[in-house]
Tab-separated table of C-alpha atoms and ligand atoms in Angstrom:
chain	number	residue	atom	x	y	z
A	1	MET	CA	0.028	-0.085	0.095
A	2	LYS	CA	2.748	2.120	0.810
A	3	SER	CA	4.470	1.904	-2.386
A	4	ALA	CA	1.008	2.705	-4.062
A	5	ILE	CA	0.893	5.984	-2.316
A	6	ARG	CA	4.574	6.773	-3.778
A	7	ASN	CA	4.209	5.899	-6.940
A	8	PRO	CA	0.300	6.382	-8.319
A	9	GLN	CA	1.266	4.014	-11.157
A	10	SER	CA	1.500	1.196	-9.106
A	11	ALA	CA	-1.945	1.410	-8.195
A	12	ILE	CA	-3.575	0.806	-11.890
A	13	ASP	CA	-5.128	-2.125	-12.430
A	14	LEU	CA	-4.689	-2.960	-15.772
A	15	SER	CA	-6.607	-6.563	-15.808
A	16	VAL	CA	-9.059	-7.414	-18.001
A	17	ASN	CA	-11.470	-10.281	-18.441
A	18	ILE	CA	-11.926	-12.235	-21.663
A	19	ALA	CA	-15.237	-14.631	-21.810
A	20	GLY	CA	-14.191	-15.798	-18.166
A	21	VAL	CA	-10.030	-15.545	-18.924
A	22	GLU	CA	-8.554	-13.279	-16.147
A	23	LEU	CA	-5.690	-11.221	-18.303
A	24	LYS	CA	-3.016	-8.999	-16.415
A	25	ASN	CA	-3.411	-6.868	-19.161
A	26	PRO	CA	-5.069	-6.351	-21.787
A	27	LEU	CA	-2.250	-6.702	-24.490
A	28	MET	CA	-1.771	-9.902	-26.891
A	29	THR	CA	-0.188	-11.175	-29.642
A	30	ALA	CA	-1.954	-11.136	-33.042
A	31	SER	CA	-2.066	-14.765	-34.450
A	32	GLY	CA	0.146	-15.489	-37.116
A	33	THR	CA	3.146	-12.551	-36.015
A	34	CYS	CA	4.443	-14.189	-33.287
A	35	GLY	CA	4.549	-18.006	-34.270
A	36	TYR	CA	4.356	-20.355	-31.443
A	37	ALA	CA	6.272	-17.748	-28.733
A	38	ASP	CA	9.573	-19.320	-30.069
A	39	GLU	CA	10.395	-16.591	-32.279
A	40	TYR	CA	10.645	-13.489	-29.851
A	41	ALA	CA	12.278	-15.180	-26.875
A	42	ASP	CA	15.319	-13.758	-27.517
A	43	PHE	CA	13.799	-10.037	-27.983
A	44	VAL	CA	11.442	-9.492	-25.337
A	45	ASP	CA	10.001	-11.398	-22.693
A	46	LEU	CA	6.613	-12.631	-23.797
A	47	ARG	CA	5.239	-12.427	-20.105
A	48	ALA	CA	4.853	-9.102	-19.996
A	49	LEU	CA	1.868	-9.765	-22.129
A	50	GLY	CA	-1.784	-10.157	-20.979
A	51	ALA	CA	-2.181	-13.387	-23.307
A	52	PHE	CA	-0.416	-15.453	-26.350
A	53	VAL	CA	-2.355	-15.939	-29.309
A	54	THR	CA	-0.843	-18.663	-31.391
A	55	LYS	CA	-0.302	-18.831	-35.358
A	56	SER	CA	-3.325	-20.227	-36.875
A	57	ILE	CA	-3.135	-24.499	-36.353
A	58	THR	CA	-5.011	-26.526	-39.002
A	59	LEU	CA	-5.596	-30.692	-38.346
A	60	SER	CA	-2.596	-31.393	-41.334
A	61	PRO	CA	0.568	-29.351	-41.603
A	62	ARG	CA	0.762	-26.674	-44.196
A	63	ALA	CA	3.788	-25.338	-46.294
A	64	GLY	CA	2.029	-22.007	-47.255
A	65	ASN	CA	1.986	-20.197	-50.349
A	66	PRO	CA	5.215	-19.670	-52.872
A	67	TYR	CA	7.490	-17.332	-51.797
A	68	PRO	CA	7.468	-14.222	-52.019
A	69	ARG	CA	4.578	-14.292	-49.400
A	70	ALA	CA	5.209	-10.551	-47.821
A	71	VAL	CA	6.223	-7.405	-48.993
A	72	GLU	CA	6.569	-3.886	-47.007
A	73	THR	CA	3.934	-1.138	-47.904
A	74	ARG	CA	4.347	2.078	-47.523
A	75	ALA	CA	2.401	2.046	-43.998
A	76	GLY	CA	2.345	-1.431	-43.076
A	77	MET	CA	2.631	-4.919	-44.749
A	78	LEU	CA	1.003	-7.062	-47.297
A	79	ASN	CA	1.304	-11.177	-46.486
A	80	ALA	CA	0.469	-13.925	-48.375
A	81	ILE	CA	1.776	-16.904	-45.690
A	82	GLY	CA	-1.189	-18.905	-46.524
A	83	LEU	CA	-1.613	-20.887	-43.093
A	84	ALA	CA	1.848	-22.334	-43.189
A	85	ASN	CA	2.089	-24.305	-40.229
A	86	VAL	CA	2.963	-27.326	-37.945
A	87	GLY	CA	0.087	-28.847	-38.240
A	88	LEU	CA	-2.131	-30.291	-34.980
A	89	GLU	CA	0.115	-33.319	-34.161
A	90	ALA	CA	3.356	-31.354	-34.033
A	91	PHE	CA	1.802	-28.532	-32.464
A	92	LEU	CA	0.605	-30.584	-29.415
A	93	ALA	CA	3.673	-32.579	-29.339
A	94	GLU	CA	6.634	-29.834	-29.764
A	95	LYS	CA	5.171	-26.464	-29.470
A	96	VAL	CA	2.566	-27.022	-26.601
A	97	PRO	CA	5.533	-27.456	-24.022
A	98	LEU	CA	6.927	-24.089	-25.309
A	99	LEU	CA	3.774	-22.411	-24.261
A	100	GLU	CA	3.536	-23.991	-21.132
A	101	ARG	CA	6.646	-22.504	-19.774
A	102	LEU	CA	5.183	-18.888	-20.962
A	103	ASP	CA	3.283	-18.995	-17.844
A	104	ILE	CA	0.336	-16.549	-19.218
A	105	PRO	CA	-2.872	-17.591	-20.743
A	106	VAL	CA	-2.956	-18.713	-24.558
A	107	PHE	CA	-5.562	-18.797	-27.338
A	108	VAL	CA	-5.032	-20.837	-29.913
A	109	ASN	CA	-6.279	-19.333	-33.720
A	110	VAL	CA	-7.936	-22.609	-35.303
A	111	ALA	CA	-8.123	-22.798	-38.934
A	112	GLY	CA	-8.965	-25.273	-41.738
A	113	THR	CA	-10.162	-25.865	-44.928
A	114	THR	CA	-13.261	-28.132	-44.050
A	115	VAL	CA	-15.527	-27.807	-41.157
A	116	ASP	CA	-14.446	-31.134	-39.762
A	117	ASP	CA	-10.641	-29.948	-39.859
A	118	TYR	CA	-12.071	-26.843	-37.683
A	119	ILE	CA	-13.592	-29.259	-35.337
A	120	ALA	CA	-10.630	-31.507	-35.181
A	121	VAL	CA	-8.895	-28.851	-33.984
A	122	ALA	CA	-10.804	-26.930	-31.716
A	123	GLU	CA	-11.697	-30.286	-29.903
A	124	ALA	CA	-7.826	-30.944	-28.960
A	125	MET	CA	-7.670	-27.866	-27.429
A	126	GLU	CA	-10.337	-29.064	-24.952
A	127	ASP	CA	-7.687	-31.441	-23.360
A	128	VAL	CA	-4.782	-28.835	-23.547
A	129	ALA	CA	-4.703	-27.192	-19.930
A	130	VAL	CA	-2.125	-23.864	-21.140
A	131	VAL	CA	-5.175	-23.011	-23.525
A	132	ARG	CA	-7.210	-21.224	-22.428
A	133	GLY	CA	-9.483	-20.492	-25.313
A	134	CYS	CA	-9.760	-20.916	-29.339
A	135	GLU	CA	-10.064	-18.001	-31.761
A	136	LEU	CA	-11.568	-19.453	-35.101
A	137	ASN	CA	-9.829	-17.614	-38.254
A	138	ILE	CA	-12.790	-17.711	-40.895
A	139	SER	CA	-11.251	-14.890	-41.979
A	140	CYS	CA	-7.772	-15.745	-43.496
A	141	PRO	CA	-8.002	-13.901	-47.511
A	142	ASN	CA	-4.681	-15.871	-48.390
A	143	VAL	CA	-5.832	-19.670	-48.506
A	144	GLN	CA	-7.795	-21.013	-51.461
A	145	ALA	CA	-10.202	-23.463	-49.961
A	146	GLY	CA	-11.522	-22.495	-46.341
A	147	GLY	CA	-10.171	-19.289	-44.847
A	148	ILE	CA	-12.208	-16.308	-45.588
A	149	GLN	CA	-14.916	-17.998	-47.571
A	150	PHE	CA	-16.352	-19.209	-43.918
A	151	GLY	CA	-16.004	-15.605	-42.923
A	152	VAL	CA	-17.887	-13.112	-45.246
A	153	ASP	CA	-21.621	-14.683	-45.210
A	154	PRO	CA	-23.433	-13.954	-42.218
A	155	GLN	CA	-25.183	-17.700	-42.642
A	156	ALA	CA	-21.966	-19.204	-43.007
A	157	VAL	CA	-20.961	-17.426	-39.796
A	158	GLU	CA	-23.142	-18.597	-37.739
A	159	THR	CA	-23.405	-21.783	-38.646
A	160	ILE	CA	-19.520	-22.529	-38.421
A	161	THR	CA	-19.378	-21.063	-35.094
A	162	ARG	CA	-22.562	-23.097	-34.031
A	163	GLN	CA	-20.439	-26.396	-34.946
A	164	ILE	CA	-17.327	-25.137	-33.176
A	165	LYS	CA	-18.656	-23.596	-30.154
A	166	ALA	CA	-20.743	-27.408	-29.486
A	167	VAL	CA	-16.905	-28.765	-29.143
A	168	CYS	CA	-15.607	-26.314	-26.979
A	169	ARG	CA	-17.331	-27.382	-23.904
A	170	THR	CA	-15.328	-25.790	-21.387
A	171	LYS	CA	-13.331	-23.199	-22.928
A	172	PRO	CA	-14.392	-19.696	-24.651
A	173	LEU	CA	-14.843	-19.444	-28.335
A	174	ILE	CA	-13.121	-15.966	-29.833
A	175	VAL	CA	-14.704	-15.958	-33.414
A	176	LYS	CA	-12.156	-13.075	-35.654
A	177	LEU	CA	-14.021	-11.229	-38.165
A	178	SER	CA	-13.144	-10.725	-41.679
A	179	PRO	CA	-13.511	-6.802	-42.675
A	180	ASN	CA	-13.469	-7.789	-46.223
A	181	VAL	CA	-17.527	-7.627	-45.958
A	182	SER	CA	-19.666	-4.797	-46.865
A	183	ASP	CA	-21.332	-4.903	-43.001
A	184	ILE	CA	-19.098	-6.217	-40.114
A	185	ALA	CA	-22.015	-6.106	-37.946
A	186	ALA	CA	-24.153	-8.456	-40.011
A	187	THR	CA	-21.227	-11.060	-39.384
A	188	ALA	CA	-20.565	-10.175	-35.935
A	189	ARG	CA	-24.363	-10.600	-34.889
A	190	ALA	CA	-24.195	-14.151	-36.959
A	191	ALA	CA	-21.005	-14.928	-34.472
A	192	VAL	CA	-22.657	-13.928	-31.658
A	193	ALA	CA	-26.022	-15.751	-32.977
A	194	GLY	CA	-23.814	-18.941	-33.598
A	195	GLY	CA	-22.649	-18.650	-29.895
A	196	ALA	CA	-19.090	-16.802	-30.098
A	197	ASP	CA	-18.366	-15.950	-26.596
A	198	ALA	CA	-16.140	-13.186	-27.707
A	199	LEU	CA	-15.055	-11.155	-31.027
A	200	SER	CA	-11.512	-10.418	-32.119
A	201	LEU	CA	-11.203	-7.948	-35.256
A	202	ILE	CA	-9.955	-7.182	-37.961
A	203	ASN	CA	-8.243	-9.894	-39.910
A	204	THR	CA	-6.202	-8.367	-42.944
A	205	PHE	CA	-7.533	-6.553	-46.027
A	206	ILE	CA	-7.065	-8.407	-49.257
A	207	ALA	CA	-4.751	-6.393	-51.646
A	208	MET	CA	-2.077	-5.914	-53.985
A	209	ALA	CA	0.934	-4.660	-54.574
A	210	ILE	CA	2.904	-4.384	-58.045
A	211	ASN	CA	6.536	-3.988	-59.151
A	212	VAL	CA	6.027	-1.700	-62.013
A	213	GLU	CA	9.686	-2.774	-63.648
A	214	THR	CA	8.420	-6.560	-63.925
A	215	ARG	CA	4.780	-5.437	-64.263
A	216	ARG	CA	4.329	-8.584	-62.204
A	217	PRO	CA	2.425	-8.599	-58.518
A	218	MET	CA	4.949	-8.086	-55.547
A	219	LEU	CA	3.337	-11.662	-53.891
A	220	ALA	CA	3.888	-14.920	-55.317
A	221	ASN	CA	0.291	-15.319	-54.694
A	222	GLY	CA	-0.984	-12.311	-56.782
A	223	ALA	CA	-2.839	-10.643	-53.592
A	224	GLY	CA	-2.378	-11.172	-50.311
A	225	GLY	CA	-3.649	-9.364	-46.714
A	226	LEU	CA	-2.648	-5.839	-45.811
A	227	SER	CA	-1.962	-4.874	-41.996
A	228	GLY	CA	-0.326	-2.488	-40.188
A	229	PRO	CA	-0.645	1.441	-39.891
A	230	ALA	CA	-2.308	1.876	-42.940
A	231	ILE	CA	-5.608	-0.260	-41.816
A	232	ARG	CA	-5.685	1.432	-38.252
A	233	PRO	CA	-8.561	3.908	-38.889
A	234	ILE	CA	-10.605	1.468	-40.431
A	235	ALA	CA	-10.344	-1.146	-37.822
A	236	VAL	CA	-10.927	1.539	-34.940
A	237	TYR	CA	-14.310	2.504	-36.814
A	238	MET	CA	-15.221	-1.334	-37.230
A	239	VAL	CA	-14.545	-2.253	-33.180
A	240	HIS	CA	-16.473	1.070	-32.513
A	241	ARG	CA	-19.272	-0.153	-34.612
A	242	VAL	CA	-19.106	-3.676	-33.620
A	243	TYR	CA	-19.020	-2.881	-30.062
A	244	THR	CA	-22.172	-0.316	-29.973
A	245	GLU	CA	-24.173	-2.176	-32.179
A	246	VAL	CA	-23.041	-6.004	-31.316
A	247	ALA	CA	-20.724	-6.537	-28.886
A	248	GLN	CA	-22.178	-3.864	-26.038
A	249	PRO	CA	-25.850	-5.208	-26.234
A	250	ALA	CA	-24.810	-8.890	-26.069
A	251	GLY	CA	-22.442	-8.546	-23.246
A	252	ILE	CA	-19.429	-9.719	-24.752
A	253	PRO	CA	-15.717	-9.013	-24.853
A	254	ILE	CA	-14.039	-7.227	-28.270
A	255	ILE	CA	-10.261	-8.363	-28.809
A	256	GLY	CA	-9.177	-5.312	-30.700
A	257	MET	CA	-6.697	-5.376	-33.808
A	258	GLY	CA	-5.118	-3.586	-36.961
A	259	GLY	CA	-2.318	-1.036	-36.750
A	260	ILE	CA	-1.541	-1.027	-33.126
A	261	GLN	CA	1.923	0.190	-32.554
A	262	TYR	CA	2.011	2.674	-29.738
A	263	ALA	CA	0.243	3.129	-26.424
A	264	ARG	CA	-2.105	6.044	-28.129
A	265	ASP	CA	-3.006	3.402	-30.637
A	266	ALA	CA	-3.924	0.866	-28.558
A	267	ILE	CA	-6.207	3.604	-26.277
A	268	GLU	CA	-8.227	4.730	-29.091
A	269	PHE	CA	-9.151	0.540	-29.285
A	270	LEU	CA	-9.635	0.534	-25.747
A	271	LEU	CA	-11.967	4.206	-26.171
A	272	ALA	CA	-13.632	2.319	-29.511
A	273	GLY	CA	-14.730	-0.815	-27.322
A	274	ALA	CA	-12.486	-3.595	-27.143
A	275	THR	CA	-11.152	-4.854	-24.026
A	276	GLY	CA	-8.303	-7.064	-25.549
A	277	LEU	CA	-5.526	-5.834	-27.961
A	278	ALA	CA	-3.851	-7.698	-29.975
A	279	ILE	CA	-0.463	-6.566	-31.850
A	280	GLY	CA	0.485	-7.912	-35.255
A	281	THR	CA	2.805	-6.464	-37.815
A	282	ALA	CA	4.306	-3.715	-35.267
A	283	LEU	CA	6.218	-6.606	-33.795
A	284	PHE	CA	8.252	-6.737	-37.136
A	285	VAL	CA	9.378	-3.406	-36.442
A	286	ASP	CA	10.147	-3.241	-32.876
A	287	PRO	CA	9.212	-6.669	-30.631
A	288	ARG	CA	9.803	-4.607	-27.537
A	289	CYS	CA	6.943	-2.140	-28.322
A	290	LEU	CA	4.830	-4.649	-26.545
A	291	VAL	CA	6.334	-3.398	-23.095
A	292	GLU	CA	6.460	0.458	-24.306
A	293	ILE	CA	2.795	0.066	-25.041
A	294	ARG	CA	2.055	-1.271	-21.674
A	295	GLN	CA	4.057	1.450	-19.816
A	296	GLY	CA	2.252	4.220	-21.760
A	297	LEU	CA	-1.186	2.856	-21.299
A	298	THR	CA	-0.309	2.462	-17.849
A	299	ASP	CA	0.767	6.635	-17.973
A	300	TYR	CA	-2.202	7.699	-19.712
A	301	LEU	CA	-4.177	6.285	-16.863
A	302	ALA	CA	-2.670	7.443	-14.206
A	303	ARG	CA	-2.797	11.216	-16.168
A	304	HIS	CA	-6.502	10.922	-16.493
A	305	GLY	CA	-7.123	9.759	-12.871
A	306	LYS	CA	-8.013	6.302	-14.012
A	307	LYS	CA	-7.571	3.580	-11.196
A	308	SER	CA	-8.148	0.636	-14.086
A	309	VAL	CA	-8.133	0.036	-17.612
A	310	ARG	CA	-11.478	-1.000	-17.538
A	311	ASP	CA	-12.732	2.672	-16.709
A	312	ILE	CA	-12.100	3.720	-20.421
A	313	ILE	CA	-13.199	0.791	-22.209
A	314	GLY	CA	-16.156	1.869	-24.710
A	315	THR	CA	-16.100	5.404	-23.328
A	316	LEU	CA	-15.754	7.354	-26.415
A	317	ASP	CA	-17.421	10.697	-26.318
A	318	THR	CA	-19.371	10.916	-29.205
A	319	SER	CA	-21.072	14.153	-29.002
A	320	THR	CA	-18.526	16.094	-30.913
A	321	SER	CA	-15.624	15.321	-32.914
A	322	ASP	CA	-11.924	16.590	-31.941
A	323	PRO	CA	-11.310	20.218	-33.294
B	401	LIG	C1	2.563	-11.998	-41.241
B	401	LIG	C2	1.563	-12.340	-40.899
B	401	LIG	C3	0.419	-13.354	-40.192
B	401	LIG	C4	-0.550	-13.398	-40.524
B	401	LIG	N1	-1.081	-14.599	-39.746
B	401	LIG	C5	-2.411	-15.271	-39.199
B	401	LIG	C6	-2.820	-16.413	-38.887
B	401	LIG	O1	-2.284	-17.513	-38.996
B	401	LIG	N2	-4.000	-16.402	-38.233
B	401	LIG	C7	-4.898	-15.423	-38.130
B	401	LIG	O2	-6.006	-15.132	-37.709
B	401	LIG	N3	-4.173	-13.595	-38.530
B	401	LIG	C8	-3.119	-13.865	-39.042
B	401	LIG	N4	-2.637	-12.661	-39.309
B	401	LIG	C9	-3.423	-11.294	-39.085
B	401	LIG	C10	-3.173	-10.736	-37.820
B	401	LIG	O3	-3.317	-11.697	-36.324
B	401	LIG	C11	-3.808	-9.385	-37.639
B	401	LIG	O4	-5.158	-9.646	-37.554
B	401	LIG	C12	-3.552	-8.448	-38.415
B	401	LIG	O5	-2.126	-8.627	-38.999
B	401	LIG	C13	-3.828	-7.304	-38.190
B	401	LIG	O6	-3.228	-6.665	-37.034
B	401	LIG	P1	-1.978	-6.037	-37.323
B	401	LIG	O7	-2.149	-4.472	-38.145
B	401	LIG	O8	-1.312	-5.395	-35.640
B	401	LIG	O9	-0.813	-6.746	-37.867
B	401	LIG	C14	-1.382	-12.182	-39.664
B	401	LIG	C15	-1.043	-11.245	-40.018
B	401	LIG	C16	0.433	-11.079	-40.682
B	401	LIG	C17	0.824	-9.685	-41.240
């Protein structure tokens, strides 16, 4: 208590609850940008995070798309990794022991090309203690079969959510929404109708970059998914829309993502209605940004006289715009 008086920052509570999972702070990795926690271990202590989100896991191993499959763009990055991953069996045998050492809650991102694939992976997670929930990736723009096709039609979103939820008996199901739709509130509503315990948004935007000298696409796949600062204002808008129209009335949390690089970006998402915050592309620029964002968030709360990060979630003042 004494130290709390001396340092008001130490009294600030960053903890949040995502569908029953207690996180010591809202920060987590965005799926696919930090592998299985082994890739950044030398650069940053991932235990500073509230939770770790794995790369998408599919039933069988996937080599992914041909190279080049990532390029830098002016304010972000374009990738067409194509869900390259070790597959369920190797994940359980080789990666789970690494995740256990992290000592923070883990969410496993689940993907597939058929509904049965999704079900097999999600069902297997029921028996893995370190895994506290599944994030359903129905929004990957970079695979031929599966991926985004499940995530753009509200009826399909509701059906697959219900099918996966039936096997997630003891752990929450987070449904990750695609921004590549005309009405993200409709797909959010469908996920909630199917039984989603939380929503995460946004995945990447389908986009293209062209090498004008060769007149060929810069990615071997042709198109890919755009992420990073370029998409942040759209992501903030979508989080706010889904929060006010769907998540808040349904009483479920949002994990917001899309271009978070600095504390002020993270705060925008919180004000817009996100409870959790995932950081992806910024990790490629500087993995230590996680620690800086956490400190910046604490400073902001202290400066605004808030005791808890929960006091600012969804508190956007829409009565007037910033002059
Ligand atoms: C290289 C790369 C790989 C990704 N892989 C996955 C993935 O396997 N599963 C998934 O759901 N999202 C994946 N994403 C999307 C991110 O999780 C996130 O939704 C998106 O990049 C927006 O956040 P950001 O701007 O902070 O990167 C990937 C993004 C990048 C840049």
